Short mmCIF file of N, CA, C and O in Angstrom, two decimals:
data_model
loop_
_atom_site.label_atom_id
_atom_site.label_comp_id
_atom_site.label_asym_id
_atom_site.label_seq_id
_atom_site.Cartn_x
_atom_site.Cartn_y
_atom_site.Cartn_z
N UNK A 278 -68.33 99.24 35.25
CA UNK A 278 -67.53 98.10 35.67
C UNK A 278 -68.43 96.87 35.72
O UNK A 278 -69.51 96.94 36.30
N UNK A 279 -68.12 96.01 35.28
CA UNK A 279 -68.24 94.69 35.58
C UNK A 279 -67.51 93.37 35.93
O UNK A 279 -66.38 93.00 35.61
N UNK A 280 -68.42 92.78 36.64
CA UNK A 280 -67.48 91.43 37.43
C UNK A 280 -68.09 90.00 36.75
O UNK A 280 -68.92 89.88 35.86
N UNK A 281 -67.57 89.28 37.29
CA UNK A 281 -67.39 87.78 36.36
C UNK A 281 -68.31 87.06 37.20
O UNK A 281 -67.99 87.09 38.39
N UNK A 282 -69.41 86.40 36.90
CA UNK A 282 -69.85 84.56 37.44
C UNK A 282 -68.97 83.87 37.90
O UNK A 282 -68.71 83.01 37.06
N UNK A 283 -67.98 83.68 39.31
CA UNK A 283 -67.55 82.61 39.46
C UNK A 283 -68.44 81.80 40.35
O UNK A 283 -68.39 80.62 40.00
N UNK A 284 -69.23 81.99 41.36
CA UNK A 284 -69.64 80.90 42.48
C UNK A 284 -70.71 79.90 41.94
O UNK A 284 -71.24 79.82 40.84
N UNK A 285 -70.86 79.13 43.11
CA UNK A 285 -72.02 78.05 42.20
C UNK A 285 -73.28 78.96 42.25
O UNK A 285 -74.25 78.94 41.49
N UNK A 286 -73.04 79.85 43.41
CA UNK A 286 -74.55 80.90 43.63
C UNK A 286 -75.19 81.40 42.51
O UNK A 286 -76.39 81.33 42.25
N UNK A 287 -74.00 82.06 41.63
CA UNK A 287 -74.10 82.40 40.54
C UNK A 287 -74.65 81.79 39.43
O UNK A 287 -75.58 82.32 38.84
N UNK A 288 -74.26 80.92 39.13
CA UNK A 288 -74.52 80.02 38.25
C UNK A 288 -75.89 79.44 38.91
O UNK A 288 -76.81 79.45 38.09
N UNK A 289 -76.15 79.06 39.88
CA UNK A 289 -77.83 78.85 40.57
C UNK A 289 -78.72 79.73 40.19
O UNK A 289 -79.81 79.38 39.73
N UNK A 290 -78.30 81.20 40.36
CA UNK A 290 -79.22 82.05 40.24
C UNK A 290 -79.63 82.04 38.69
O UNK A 290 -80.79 82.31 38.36
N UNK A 291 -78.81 81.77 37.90
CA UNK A 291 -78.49 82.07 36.52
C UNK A 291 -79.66 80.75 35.88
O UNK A 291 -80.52 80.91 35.02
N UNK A 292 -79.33 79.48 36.63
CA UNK A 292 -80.55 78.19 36.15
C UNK A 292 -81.78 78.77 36.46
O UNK A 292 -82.70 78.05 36.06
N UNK A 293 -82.47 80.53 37.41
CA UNK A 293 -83.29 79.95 37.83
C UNK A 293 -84.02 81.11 36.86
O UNK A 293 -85.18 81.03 36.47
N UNK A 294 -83.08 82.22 36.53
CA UNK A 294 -83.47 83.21 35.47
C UNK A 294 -83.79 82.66 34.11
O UNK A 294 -83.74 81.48 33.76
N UNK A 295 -84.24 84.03 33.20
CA UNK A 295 -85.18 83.53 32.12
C UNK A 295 -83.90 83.47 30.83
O UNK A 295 -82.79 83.92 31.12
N UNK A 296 -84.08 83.03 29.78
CA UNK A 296 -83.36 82.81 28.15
C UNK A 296 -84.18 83.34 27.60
O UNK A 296 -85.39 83.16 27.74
N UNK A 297 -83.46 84.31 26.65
CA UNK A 297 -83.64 84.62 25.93
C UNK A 297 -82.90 84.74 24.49
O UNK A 297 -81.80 85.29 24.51
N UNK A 298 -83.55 84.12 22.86
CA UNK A 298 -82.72 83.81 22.00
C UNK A 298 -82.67 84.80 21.46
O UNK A 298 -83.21 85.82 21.91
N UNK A 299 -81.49 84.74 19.57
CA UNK A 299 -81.43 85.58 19.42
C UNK A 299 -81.30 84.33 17.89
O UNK A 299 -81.75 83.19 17.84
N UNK A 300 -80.35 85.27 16.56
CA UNK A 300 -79.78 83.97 15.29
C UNK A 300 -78.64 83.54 15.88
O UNK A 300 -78.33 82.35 15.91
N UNK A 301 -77.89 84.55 16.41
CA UNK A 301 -76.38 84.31 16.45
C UNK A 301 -76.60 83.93 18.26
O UNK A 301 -76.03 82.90 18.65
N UNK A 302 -77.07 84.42 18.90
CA UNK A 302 -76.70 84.55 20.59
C UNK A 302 -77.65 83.94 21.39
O UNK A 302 -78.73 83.61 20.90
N UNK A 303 -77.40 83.74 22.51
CA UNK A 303 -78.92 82.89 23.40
C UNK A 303 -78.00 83.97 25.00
O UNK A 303 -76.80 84.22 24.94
N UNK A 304 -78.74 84.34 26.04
CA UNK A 304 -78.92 84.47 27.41
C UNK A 304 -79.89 84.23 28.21
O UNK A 304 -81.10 84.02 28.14
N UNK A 305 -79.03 84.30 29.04
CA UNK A 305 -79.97 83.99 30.45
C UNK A 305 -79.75 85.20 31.43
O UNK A 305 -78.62 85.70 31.47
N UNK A 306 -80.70 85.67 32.16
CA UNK A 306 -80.47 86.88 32.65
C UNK A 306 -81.23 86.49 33.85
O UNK A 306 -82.22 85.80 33.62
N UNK A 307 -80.94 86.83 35.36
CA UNK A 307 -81.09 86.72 36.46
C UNK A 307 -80.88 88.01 37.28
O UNK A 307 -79.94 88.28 38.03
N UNK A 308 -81.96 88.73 36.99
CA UNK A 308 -82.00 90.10 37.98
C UNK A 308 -81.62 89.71 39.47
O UNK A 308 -81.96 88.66 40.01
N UNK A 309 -80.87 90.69 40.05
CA UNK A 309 -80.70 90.69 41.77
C UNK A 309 -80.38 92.03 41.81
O UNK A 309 -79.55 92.53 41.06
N UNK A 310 -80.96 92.62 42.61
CA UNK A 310 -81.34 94.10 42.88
C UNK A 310 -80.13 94.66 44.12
O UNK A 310 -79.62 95.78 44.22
N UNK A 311 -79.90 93.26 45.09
CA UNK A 311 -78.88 93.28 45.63
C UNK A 311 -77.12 93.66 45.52
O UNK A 311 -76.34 94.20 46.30
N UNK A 312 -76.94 92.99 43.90
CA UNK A 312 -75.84 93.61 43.32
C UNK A 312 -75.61 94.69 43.07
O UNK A 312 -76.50 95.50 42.80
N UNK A 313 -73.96 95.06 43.11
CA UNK A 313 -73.65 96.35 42.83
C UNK A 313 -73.48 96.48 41.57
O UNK A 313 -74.12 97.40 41.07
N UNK A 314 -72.87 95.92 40.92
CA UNK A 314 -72.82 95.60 39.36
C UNK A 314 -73.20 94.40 38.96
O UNK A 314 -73.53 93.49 39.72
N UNK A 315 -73.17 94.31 37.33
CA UNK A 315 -73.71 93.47 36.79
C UNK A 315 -72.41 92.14 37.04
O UNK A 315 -71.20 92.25 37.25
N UNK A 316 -73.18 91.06 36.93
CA UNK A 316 -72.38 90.27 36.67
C UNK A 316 -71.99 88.98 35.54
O UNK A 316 -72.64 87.94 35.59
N UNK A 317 -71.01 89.14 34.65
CA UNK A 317 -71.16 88.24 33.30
C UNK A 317 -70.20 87.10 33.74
O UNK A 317 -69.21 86.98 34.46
N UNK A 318 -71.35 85.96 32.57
CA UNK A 318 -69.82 85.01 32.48
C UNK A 318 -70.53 84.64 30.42
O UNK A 318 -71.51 85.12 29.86
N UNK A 319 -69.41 83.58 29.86
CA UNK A 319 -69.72 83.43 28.56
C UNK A 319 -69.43 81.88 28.34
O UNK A 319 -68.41 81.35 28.78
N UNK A 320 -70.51 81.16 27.54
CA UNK A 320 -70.69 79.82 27.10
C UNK A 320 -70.22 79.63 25.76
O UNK A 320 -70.88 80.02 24.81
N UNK A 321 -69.08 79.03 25.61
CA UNK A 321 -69.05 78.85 23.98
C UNK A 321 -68.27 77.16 23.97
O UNK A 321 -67.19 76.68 24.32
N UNK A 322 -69.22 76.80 23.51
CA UNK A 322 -68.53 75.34 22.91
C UNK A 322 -67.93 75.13 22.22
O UNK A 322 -67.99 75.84 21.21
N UNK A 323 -66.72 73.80 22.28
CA UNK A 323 -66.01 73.56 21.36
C UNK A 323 -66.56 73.49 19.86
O UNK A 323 -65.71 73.50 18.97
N UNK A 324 -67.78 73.41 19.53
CA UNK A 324 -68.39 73.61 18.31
C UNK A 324 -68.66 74.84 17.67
O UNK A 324 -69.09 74.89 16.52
N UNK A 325 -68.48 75.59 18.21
CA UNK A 325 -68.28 77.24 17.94
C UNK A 325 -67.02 77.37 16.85
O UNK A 325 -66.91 78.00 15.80
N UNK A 326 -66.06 76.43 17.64
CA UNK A 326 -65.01 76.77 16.66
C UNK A 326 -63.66 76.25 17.61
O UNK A 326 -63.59 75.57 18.63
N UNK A 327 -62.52 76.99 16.66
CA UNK A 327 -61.25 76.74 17.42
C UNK A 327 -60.90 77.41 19.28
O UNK A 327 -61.39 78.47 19.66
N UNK A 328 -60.40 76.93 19.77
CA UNK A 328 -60.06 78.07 21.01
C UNK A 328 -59.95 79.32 20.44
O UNK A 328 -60.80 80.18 20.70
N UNK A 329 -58.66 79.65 19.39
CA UNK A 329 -58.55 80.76 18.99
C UNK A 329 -59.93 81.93 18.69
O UNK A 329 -60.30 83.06 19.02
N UNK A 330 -60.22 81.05 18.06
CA UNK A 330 -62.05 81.68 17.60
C UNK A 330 -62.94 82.04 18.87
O UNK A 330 -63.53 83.10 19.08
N UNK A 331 -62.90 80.96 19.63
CA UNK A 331 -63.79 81.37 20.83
C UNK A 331 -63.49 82.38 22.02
O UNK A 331 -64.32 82.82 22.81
N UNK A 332 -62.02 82.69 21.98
CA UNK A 332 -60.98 83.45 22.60
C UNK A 332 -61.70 84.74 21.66
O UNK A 332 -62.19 85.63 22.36
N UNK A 333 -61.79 84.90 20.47
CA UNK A 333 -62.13 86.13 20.01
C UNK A 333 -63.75 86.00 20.38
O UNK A 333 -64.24 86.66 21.30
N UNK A 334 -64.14 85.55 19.98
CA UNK A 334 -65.89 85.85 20.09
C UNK A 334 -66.55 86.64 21.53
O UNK A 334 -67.39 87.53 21.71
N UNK A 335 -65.43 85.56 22.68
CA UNK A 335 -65.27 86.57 24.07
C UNK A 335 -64.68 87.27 24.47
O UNK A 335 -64.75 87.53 25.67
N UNK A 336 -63.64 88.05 23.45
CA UNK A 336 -63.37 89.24 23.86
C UNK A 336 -63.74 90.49 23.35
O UNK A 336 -63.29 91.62 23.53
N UNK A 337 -65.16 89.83 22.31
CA UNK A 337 -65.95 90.65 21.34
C UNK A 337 -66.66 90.87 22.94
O UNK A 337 -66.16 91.66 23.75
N UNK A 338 -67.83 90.10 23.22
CA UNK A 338 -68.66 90.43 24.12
C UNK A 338 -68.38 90.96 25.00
O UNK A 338 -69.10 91.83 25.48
N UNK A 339 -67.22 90.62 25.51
CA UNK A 339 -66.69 91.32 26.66
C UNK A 339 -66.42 92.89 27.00
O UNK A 339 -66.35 93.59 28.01
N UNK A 340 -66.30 93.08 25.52
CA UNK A 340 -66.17 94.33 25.00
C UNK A 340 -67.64 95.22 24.61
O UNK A 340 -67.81 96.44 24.61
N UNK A 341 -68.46 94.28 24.34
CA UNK A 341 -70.01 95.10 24.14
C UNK A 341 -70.30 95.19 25.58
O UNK A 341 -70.51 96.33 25.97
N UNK A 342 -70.37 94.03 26.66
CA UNK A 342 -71.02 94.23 27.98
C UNK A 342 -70.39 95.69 28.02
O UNK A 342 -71.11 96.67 27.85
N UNK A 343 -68.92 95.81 28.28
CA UNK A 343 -68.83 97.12 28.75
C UNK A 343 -69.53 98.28 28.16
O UNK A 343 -70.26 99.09 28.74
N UNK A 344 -69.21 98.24 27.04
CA UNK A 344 -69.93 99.82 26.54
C UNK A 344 -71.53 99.50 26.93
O UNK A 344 -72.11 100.58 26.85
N UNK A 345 -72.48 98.45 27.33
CA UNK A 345 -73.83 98.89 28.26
C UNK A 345 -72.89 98.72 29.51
O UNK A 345 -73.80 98.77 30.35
N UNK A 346 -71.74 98.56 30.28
CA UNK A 346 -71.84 98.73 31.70
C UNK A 346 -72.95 99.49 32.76
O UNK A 346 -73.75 98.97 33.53
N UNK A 347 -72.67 100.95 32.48
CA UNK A 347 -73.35 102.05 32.64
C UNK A 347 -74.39 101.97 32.99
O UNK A 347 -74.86 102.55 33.97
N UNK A 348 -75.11 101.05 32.06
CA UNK A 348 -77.12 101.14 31.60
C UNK A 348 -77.49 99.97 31.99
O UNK A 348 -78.71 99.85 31.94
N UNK A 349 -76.59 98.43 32.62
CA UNK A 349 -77.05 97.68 32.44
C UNK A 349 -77.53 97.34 34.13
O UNK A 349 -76.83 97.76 35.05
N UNK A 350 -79.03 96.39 34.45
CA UNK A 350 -79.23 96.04 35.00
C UNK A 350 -78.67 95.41 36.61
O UNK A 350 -77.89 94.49 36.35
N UNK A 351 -78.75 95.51 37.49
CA UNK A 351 -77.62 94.73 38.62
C UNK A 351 -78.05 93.43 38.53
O UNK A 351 -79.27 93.39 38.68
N UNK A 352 -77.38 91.99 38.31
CA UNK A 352 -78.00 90.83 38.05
C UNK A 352 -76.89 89.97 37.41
O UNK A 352 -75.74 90.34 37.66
N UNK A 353 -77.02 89.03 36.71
CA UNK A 353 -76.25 87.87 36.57
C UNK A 353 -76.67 87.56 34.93
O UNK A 353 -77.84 87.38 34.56
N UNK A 354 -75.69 87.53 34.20
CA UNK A 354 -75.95 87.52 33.07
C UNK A 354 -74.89 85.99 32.23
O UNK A 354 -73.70 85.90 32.53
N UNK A 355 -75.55 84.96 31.24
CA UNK A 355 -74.53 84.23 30.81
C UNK A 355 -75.07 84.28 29.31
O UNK A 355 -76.24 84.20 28.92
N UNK A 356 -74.11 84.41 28.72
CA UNK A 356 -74.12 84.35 26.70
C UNK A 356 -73.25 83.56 25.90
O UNK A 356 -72.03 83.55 25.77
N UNK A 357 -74.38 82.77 25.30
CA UNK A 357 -73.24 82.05 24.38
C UNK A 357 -73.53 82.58 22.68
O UNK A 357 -74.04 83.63 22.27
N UNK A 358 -72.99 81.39 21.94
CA UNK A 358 -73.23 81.74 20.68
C UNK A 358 -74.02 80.23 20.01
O UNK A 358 -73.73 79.07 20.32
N UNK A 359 -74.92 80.62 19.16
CA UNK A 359 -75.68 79.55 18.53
C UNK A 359 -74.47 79.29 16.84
O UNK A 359 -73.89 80.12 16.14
N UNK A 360 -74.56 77.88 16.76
CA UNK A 360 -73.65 77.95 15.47
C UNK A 360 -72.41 78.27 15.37
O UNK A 360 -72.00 78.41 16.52
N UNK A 361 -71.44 78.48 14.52
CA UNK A 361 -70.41 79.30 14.34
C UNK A 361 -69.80 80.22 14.91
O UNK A 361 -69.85 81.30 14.32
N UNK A 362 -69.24 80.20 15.86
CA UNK A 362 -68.78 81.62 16.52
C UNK A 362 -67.95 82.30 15.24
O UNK A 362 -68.01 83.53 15.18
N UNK A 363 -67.55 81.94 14.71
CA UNK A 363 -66.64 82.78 13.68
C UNK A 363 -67.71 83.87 12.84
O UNK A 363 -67.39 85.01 12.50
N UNK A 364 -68.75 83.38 12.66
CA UNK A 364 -69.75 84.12 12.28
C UNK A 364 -70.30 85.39 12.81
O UNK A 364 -70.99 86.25 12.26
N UNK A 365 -69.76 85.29 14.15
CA UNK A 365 -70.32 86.55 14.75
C UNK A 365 -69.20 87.71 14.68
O UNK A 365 -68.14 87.77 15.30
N UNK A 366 -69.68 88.48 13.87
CA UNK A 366 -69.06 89.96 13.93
C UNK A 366 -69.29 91.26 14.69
O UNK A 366 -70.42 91.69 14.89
N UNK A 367 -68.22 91.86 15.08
CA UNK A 367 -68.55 92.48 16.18
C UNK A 367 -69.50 93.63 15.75
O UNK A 367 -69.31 94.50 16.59
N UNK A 368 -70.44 94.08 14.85
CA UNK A 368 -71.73 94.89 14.29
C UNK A 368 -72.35 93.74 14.87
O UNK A 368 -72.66 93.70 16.06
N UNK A 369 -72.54 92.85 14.08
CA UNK A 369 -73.77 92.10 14.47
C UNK A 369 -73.69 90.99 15.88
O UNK A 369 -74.63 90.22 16.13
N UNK A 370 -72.58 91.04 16.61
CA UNK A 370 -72.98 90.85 17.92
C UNK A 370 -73.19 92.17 18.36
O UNK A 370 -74.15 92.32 19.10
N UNK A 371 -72.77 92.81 18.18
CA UNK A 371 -73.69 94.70 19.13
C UNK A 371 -75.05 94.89 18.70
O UNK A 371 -75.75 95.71 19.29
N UNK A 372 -75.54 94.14 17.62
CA UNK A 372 -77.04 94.41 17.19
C UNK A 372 -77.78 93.40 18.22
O UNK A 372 -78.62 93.81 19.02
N UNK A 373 -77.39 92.06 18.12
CA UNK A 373 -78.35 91.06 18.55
C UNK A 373 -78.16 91.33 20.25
O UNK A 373 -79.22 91.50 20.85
N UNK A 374 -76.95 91.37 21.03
CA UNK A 374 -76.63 91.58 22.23
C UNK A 374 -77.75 92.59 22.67
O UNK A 374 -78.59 92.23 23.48
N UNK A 375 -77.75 93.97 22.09
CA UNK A 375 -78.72 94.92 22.42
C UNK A 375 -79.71 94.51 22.26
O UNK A 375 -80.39 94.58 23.29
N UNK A 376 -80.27 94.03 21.36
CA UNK A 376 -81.88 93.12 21.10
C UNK A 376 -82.01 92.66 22.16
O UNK A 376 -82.95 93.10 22.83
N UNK A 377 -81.06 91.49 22.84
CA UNK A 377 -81.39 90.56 24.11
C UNK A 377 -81.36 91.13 25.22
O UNK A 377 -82.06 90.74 26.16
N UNK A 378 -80.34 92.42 25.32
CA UNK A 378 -80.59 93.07 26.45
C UNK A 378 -81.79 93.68 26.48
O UNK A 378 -82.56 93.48 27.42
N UNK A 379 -82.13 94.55 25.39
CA UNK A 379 -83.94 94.99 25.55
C UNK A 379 -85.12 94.21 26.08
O UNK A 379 -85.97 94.36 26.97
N UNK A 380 -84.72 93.04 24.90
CA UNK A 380 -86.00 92.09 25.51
C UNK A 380 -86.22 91.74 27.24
O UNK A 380 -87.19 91.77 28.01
N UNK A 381 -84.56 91.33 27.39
CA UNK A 381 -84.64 91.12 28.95
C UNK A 381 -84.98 91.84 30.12
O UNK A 381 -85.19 91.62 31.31
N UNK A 382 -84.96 93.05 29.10
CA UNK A 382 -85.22 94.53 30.35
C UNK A 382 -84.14 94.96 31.30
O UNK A 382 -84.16 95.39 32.45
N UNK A 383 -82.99 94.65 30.24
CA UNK A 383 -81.27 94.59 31.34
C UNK A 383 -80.94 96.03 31.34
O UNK A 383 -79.82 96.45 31.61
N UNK A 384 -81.94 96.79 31.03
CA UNK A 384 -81.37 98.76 30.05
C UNK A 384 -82.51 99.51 31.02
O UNK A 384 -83.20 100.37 30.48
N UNK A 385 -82.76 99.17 32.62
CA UNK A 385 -83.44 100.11 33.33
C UNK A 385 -83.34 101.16 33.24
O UNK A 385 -84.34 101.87 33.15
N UNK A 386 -81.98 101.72 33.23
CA UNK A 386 -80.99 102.80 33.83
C UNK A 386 -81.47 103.95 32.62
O UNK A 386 -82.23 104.87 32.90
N UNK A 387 -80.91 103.74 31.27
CA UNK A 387 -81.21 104.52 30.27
C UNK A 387 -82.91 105.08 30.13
O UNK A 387 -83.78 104.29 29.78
N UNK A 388 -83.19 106.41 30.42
CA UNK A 388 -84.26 106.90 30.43
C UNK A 388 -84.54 107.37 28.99
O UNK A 388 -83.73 107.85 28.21
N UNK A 389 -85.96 107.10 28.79
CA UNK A 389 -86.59 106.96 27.36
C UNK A 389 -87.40 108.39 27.43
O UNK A 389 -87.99 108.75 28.45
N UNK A 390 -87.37 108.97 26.50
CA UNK A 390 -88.35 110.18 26.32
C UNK A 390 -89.44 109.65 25.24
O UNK A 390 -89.22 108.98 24.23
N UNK A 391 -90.73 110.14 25.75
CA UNK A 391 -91.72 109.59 25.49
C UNK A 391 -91.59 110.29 23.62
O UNK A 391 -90.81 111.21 23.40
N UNK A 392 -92.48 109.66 22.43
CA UNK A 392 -92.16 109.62 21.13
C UNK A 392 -93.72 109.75 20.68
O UNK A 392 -94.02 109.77 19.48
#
């Protein structure tokens, strides 16, 4: 399960966490150890595209956060899209999303067997 960014807290905590880019995606990720779940919100500018378009692009992500629900970090998370949102397909937002979650270290939960 996950819950949404509404307070300004949120969004505070979120200015004070790190970015991380991606081609298609940019976040910001704000660990709090305090949370029970993660918490998302999503940035897409009118330059992304139409509402319609940006209406899809976030209900792409919305749809990747969940499938990491499970694995993902307790903390405060915001994602937009660089360029074109129409461009982003839901393969290659599940590629780059996972990239940014790795980098950020948002995938505690999932235990790695040593290789």
């Amino acid at each position: 399960m996950i819950d949404s960014c509404r307070s300004k807290a949120d969004f505070a905590a979120l200015r004070r966490g790190r970015r991380f880019d991606s081609e298609l995606l940019w976040m910001s990720f704000a660990a709090d150890a305090g949370l029970a779940r993660p918490r998302v919100a999503f940035a897409l500018s009118r330059h992304a595209g139409t509402a319609v378009v940006r209406n899809r692009v976030r209900r792409r992500l919305r749809a990747l956060f969940r499938e990491h629900a499970d694995d993902l970090a307790p903390g405060r998370y915001l994602v937009g899209t660089r360029g074109a949102a129409s461009a982003v397909t839901y393969r290659r937002a599940r590629a780059e999303l996972a990239r940014l979650l790795e980098t950020a270290g948002a995938f505690p939960r999932i235990k790695r067997t040593p290789t």
